[in-house]
Coordinates of N, CA and C in Angstrom, one line a residue:
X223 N 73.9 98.4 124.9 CA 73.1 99.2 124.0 C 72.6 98.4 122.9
X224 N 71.5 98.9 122.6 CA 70.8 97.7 121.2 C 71.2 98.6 119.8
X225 N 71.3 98.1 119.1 CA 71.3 98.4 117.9 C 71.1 100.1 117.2
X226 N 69.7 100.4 117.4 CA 69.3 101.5 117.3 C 69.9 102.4 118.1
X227 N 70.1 102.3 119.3 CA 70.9 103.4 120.4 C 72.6 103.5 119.7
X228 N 72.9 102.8 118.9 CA 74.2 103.0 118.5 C 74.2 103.5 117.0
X229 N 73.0 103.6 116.3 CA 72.4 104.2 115.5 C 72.2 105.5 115.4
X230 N 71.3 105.8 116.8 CA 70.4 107.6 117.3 C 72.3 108.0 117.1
X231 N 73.5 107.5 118.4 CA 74.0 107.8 118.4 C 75.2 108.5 117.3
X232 N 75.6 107.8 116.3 CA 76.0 107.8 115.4 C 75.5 109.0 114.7
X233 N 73.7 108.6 114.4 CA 73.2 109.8 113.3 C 73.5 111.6 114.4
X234 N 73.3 111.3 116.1 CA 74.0 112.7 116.6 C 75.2 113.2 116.1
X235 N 76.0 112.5 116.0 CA 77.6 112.6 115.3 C 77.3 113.3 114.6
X236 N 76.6 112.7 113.3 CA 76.6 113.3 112.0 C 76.2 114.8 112.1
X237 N 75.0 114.6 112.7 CA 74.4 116.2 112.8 C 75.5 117.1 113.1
X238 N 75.6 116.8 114.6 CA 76.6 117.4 115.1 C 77.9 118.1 114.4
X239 N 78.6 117.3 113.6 CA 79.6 117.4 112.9 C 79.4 118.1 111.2
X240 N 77.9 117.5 111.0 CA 76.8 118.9 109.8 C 77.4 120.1 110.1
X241 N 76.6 120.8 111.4 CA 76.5 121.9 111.9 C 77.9 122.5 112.6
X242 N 79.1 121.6 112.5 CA 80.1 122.4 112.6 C 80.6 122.6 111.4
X243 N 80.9 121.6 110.8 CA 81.3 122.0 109.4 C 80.4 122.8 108.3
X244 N 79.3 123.1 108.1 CA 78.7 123.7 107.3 C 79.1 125.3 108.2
X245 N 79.0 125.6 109.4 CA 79.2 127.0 109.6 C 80.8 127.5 109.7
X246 N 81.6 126.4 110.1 CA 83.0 126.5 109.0 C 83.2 126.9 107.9
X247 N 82.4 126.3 106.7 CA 82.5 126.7 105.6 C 81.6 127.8 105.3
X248 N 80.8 127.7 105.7 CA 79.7 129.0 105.3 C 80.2 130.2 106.0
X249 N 81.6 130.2 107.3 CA 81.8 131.7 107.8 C 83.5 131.8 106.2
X250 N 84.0 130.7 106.2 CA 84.9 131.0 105.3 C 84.6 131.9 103.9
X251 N 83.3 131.0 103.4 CA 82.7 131.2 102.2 C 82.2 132.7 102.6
X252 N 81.5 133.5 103.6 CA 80.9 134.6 103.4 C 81.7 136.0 103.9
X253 N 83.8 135.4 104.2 CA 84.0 136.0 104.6 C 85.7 135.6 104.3
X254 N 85.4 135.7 102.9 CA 86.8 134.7 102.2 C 87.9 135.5 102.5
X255 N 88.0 137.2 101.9 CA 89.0 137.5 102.5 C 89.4 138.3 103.8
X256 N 88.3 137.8 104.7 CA 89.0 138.5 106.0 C 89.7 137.0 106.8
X257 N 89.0 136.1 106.0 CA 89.8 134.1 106.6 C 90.9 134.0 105.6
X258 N 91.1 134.7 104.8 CA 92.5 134.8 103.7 C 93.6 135.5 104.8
X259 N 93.4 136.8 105.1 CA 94.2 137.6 105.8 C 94.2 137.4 107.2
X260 N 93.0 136.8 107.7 CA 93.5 135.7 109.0 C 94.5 134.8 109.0
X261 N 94.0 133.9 108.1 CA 95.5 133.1 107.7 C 96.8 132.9 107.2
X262 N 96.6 134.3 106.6 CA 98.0 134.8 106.2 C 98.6 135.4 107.7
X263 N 98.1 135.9 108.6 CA 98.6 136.8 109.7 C 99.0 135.5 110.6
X264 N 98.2 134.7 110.2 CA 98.6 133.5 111.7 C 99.4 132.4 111.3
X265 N 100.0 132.8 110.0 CA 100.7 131.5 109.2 C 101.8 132.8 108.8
X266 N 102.3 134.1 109.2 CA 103.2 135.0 108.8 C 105.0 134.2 108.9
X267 N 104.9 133.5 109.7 CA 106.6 133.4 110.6 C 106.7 131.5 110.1
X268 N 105.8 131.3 109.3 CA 105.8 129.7 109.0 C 106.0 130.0 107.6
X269 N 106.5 128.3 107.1 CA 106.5 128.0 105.5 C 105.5 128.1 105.0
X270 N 104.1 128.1 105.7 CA 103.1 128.0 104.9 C 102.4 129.5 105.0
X271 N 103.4 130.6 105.2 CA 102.7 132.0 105.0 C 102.4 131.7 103.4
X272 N 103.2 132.0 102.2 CA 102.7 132.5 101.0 C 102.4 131.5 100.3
X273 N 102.1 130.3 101.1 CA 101.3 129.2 100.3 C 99.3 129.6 100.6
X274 N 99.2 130.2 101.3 CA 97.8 130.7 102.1 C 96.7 130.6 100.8
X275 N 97.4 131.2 99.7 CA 96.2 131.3 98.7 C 95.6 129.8 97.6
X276 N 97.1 129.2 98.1 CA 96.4 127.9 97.2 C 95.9 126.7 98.5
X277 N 96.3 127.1 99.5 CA 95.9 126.3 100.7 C 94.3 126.5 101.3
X278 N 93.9 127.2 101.2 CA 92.8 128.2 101.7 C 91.6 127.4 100.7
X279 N 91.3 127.6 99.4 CA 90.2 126.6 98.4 C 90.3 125.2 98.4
X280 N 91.8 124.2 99.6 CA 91.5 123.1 99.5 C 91.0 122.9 100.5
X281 N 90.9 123.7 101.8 CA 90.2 123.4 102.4 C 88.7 123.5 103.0
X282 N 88.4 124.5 102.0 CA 87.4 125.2 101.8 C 86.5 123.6 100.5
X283 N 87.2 123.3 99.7 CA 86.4 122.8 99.3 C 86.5 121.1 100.0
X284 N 87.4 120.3 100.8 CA 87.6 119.6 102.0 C 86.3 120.1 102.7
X285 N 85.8 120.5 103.0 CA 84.8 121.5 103.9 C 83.7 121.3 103.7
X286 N 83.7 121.5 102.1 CA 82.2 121.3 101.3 C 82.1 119.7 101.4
X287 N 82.6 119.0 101.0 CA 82.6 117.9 100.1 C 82.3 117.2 101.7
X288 N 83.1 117.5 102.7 CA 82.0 117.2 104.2 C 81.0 117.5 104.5
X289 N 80.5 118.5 104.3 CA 79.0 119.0 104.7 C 78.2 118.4 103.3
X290 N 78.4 117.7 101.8 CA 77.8 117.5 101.1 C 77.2 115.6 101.8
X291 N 78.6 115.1 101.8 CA 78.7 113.8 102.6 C 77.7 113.1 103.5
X292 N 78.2 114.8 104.6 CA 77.1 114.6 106.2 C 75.9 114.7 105.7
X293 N 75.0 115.6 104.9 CA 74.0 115.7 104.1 C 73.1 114.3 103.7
X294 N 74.4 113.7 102.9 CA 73.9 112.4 102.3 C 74.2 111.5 103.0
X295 N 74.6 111.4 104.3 CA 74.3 110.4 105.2 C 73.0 110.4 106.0
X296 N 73.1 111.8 106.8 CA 71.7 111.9 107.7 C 70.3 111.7 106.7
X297 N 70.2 112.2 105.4 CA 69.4 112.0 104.6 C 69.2 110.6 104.6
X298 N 70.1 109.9 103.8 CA 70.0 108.2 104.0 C 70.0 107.7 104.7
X299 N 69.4 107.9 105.6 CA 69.6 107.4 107.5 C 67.8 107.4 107.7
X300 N 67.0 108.5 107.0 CA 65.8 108.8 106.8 C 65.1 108.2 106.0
X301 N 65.5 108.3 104.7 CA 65.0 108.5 103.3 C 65.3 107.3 102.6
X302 N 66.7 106.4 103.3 CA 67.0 105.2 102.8 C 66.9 105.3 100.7
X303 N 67.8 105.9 100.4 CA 67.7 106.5 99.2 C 68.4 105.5 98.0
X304 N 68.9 105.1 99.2 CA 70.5 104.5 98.5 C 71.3 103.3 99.5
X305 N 72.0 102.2 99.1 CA 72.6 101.2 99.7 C 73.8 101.3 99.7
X306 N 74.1 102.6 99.7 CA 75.9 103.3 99.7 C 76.0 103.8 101.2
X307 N 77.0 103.4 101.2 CA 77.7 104.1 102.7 C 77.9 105.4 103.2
X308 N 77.3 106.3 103.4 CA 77.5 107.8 103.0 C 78.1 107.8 104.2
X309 N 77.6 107.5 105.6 CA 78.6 107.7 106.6 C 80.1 107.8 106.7
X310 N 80.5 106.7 105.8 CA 81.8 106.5 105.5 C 83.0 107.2 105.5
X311 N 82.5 107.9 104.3 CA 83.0 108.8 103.4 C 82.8 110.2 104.1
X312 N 81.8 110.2 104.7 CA 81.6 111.9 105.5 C 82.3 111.8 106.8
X313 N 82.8 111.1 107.4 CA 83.9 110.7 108.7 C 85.0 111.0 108.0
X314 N 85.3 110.0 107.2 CA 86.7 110.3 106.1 C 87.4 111.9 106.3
X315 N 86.0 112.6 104.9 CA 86.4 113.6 104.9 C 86.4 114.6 106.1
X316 N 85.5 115.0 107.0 CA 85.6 115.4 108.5 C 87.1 115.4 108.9
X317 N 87.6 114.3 109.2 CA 89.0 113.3 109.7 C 89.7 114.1 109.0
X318 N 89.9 114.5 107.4 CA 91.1 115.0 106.6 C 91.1 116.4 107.0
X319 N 89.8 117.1 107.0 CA 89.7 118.2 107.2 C 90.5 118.6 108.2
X320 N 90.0 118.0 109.5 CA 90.5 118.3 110.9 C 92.0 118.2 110.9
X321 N 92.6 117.1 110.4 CA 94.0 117.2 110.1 C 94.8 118.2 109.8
X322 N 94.0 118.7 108.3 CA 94.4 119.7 107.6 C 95.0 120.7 108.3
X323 N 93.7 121.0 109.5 CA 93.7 122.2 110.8 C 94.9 121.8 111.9
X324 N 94.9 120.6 112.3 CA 95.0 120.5 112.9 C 97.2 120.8 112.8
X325 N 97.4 120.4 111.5 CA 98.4 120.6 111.0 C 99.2 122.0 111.0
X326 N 98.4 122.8 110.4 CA 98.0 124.4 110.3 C 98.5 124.5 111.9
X327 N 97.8 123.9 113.2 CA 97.9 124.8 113.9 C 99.1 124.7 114.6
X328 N 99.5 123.3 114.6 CA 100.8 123.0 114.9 C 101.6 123.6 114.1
X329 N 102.2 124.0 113.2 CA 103.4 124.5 112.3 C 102.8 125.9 113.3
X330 N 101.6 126.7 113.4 CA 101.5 128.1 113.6 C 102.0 128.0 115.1
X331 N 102.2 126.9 115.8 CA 102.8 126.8 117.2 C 101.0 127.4 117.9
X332 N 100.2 127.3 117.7 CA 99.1 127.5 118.4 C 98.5 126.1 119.0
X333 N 98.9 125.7 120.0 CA 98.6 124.6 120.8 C 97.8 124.4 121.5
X334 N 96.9 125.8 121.5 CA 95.4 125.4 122.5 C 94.3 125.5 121.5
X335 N 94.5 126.0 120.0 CA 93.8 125.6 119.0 C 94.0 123.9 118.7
X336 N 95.1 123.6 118.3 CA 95.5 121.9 118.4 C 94.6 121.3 119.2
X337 N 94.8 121.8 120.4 CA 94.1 120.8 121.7 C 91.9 120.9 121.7
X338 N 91.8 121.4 120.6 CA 90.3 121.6 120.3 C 90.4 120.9 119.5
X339 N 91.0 121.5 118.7 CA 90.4 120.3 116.9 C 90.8 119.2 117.3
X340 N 91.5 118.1 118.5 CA 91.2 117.0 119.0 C 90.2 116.6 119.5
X341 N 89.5 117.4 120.1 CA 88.3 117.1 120.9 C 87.6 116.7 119.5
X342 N 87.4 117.2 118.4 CA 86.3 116.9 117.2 C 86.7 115.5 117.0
X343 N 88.3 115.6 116.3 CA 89.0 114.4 115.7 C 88.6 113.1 116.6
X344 N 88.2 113.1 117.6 CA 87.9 112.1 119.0 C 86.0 111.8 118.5
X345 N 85.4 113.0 118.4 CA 84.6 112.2 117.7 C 84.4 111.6 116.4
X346 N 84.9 112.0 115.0 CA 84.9 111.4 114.9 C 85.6 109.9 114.9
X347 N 86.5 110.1 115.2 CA 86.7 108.3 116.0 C 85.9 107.8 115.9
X348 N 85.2 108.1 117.3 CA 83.7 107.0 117.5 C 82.7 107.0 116.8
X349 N 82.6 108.1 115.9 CA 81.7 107.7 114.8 C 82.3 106.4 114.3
X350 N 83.3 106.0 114.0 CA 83.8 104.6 113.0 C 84.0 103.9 114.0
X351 N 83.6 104.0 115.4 CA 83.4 102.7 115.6 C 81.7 102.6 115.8
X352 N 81.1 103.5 116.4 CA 79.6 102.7 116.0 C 79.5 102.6 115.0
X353 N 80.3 103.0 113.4 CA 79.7 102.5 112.1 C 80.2 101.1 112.0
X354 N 81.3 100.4 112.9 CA 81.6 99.4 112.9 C 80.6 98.3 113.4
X355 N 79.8 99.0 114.9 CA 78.7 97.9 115.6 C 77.8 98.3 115.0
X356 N 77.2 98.9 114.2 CA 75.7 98.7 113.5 C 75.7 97.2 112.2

């Protein structure tokens, strides 16, 4: 692959990973406490039942701070705005988030949620490695 093709690819990532996390955060954000009492109900029989309310705004804002990131990568992929790595940092955050979940879903013993939020975590992976060949 040349250069650019590991480029297109990469900027698909991003999009891609935009549009899951902004509608993540945008269904949390427009639907705070029916995803509060979701997560209280699916975190009831775990340690982290009555932690739900300080747990819930870090990942909510984890969330933002990725779709702010992906924003300012795909933009600077365009717009060339800036000589900062925005990709970087928006994989990063993505990565923490997914953990976060991924963490959640393991303690909740939900193991075929686990086995999705790997399929994401897997890309981004390969987002850091085409940001390694470009």
């Amino acid at each position: 692959m040349r250069n650019i093709d590991f480029e297109i690819a990469l900027l698909s990532i991003l999009v891609f990973l935009l549009i899951t996390f902004f509608m993540s955060f945008f269904e949390k954000i427009n639907d705070y406490s029916g995803t509060k009492a979701f997560m209280q109900s699916h975190f009831k029989k775990t340690f982290l039942a009555g932690k739900i309310s300080f747990l819930l705004p870090i990942l909510v804002i984890v969330e933002l701070l990725a779709v702010i990131l992906l924003l300012l990568s795909i933009s600077n992929y365009f717009f060339s705005f800036s000589s900062f790595n925005f990709s970087r940092f928006a994989l990063i955050s993505c990565g923490v988030s997914l953990m976060m979940l991924l963490f959640g879903q393991r303690v909740a013993k939900d193991y075929p949620s686990s086995a999705g939020i790997t399929i994401y975590f897997i890309l981004v992976v390969i987002g850091f490695f085409l940001l390694g060949l470009q």
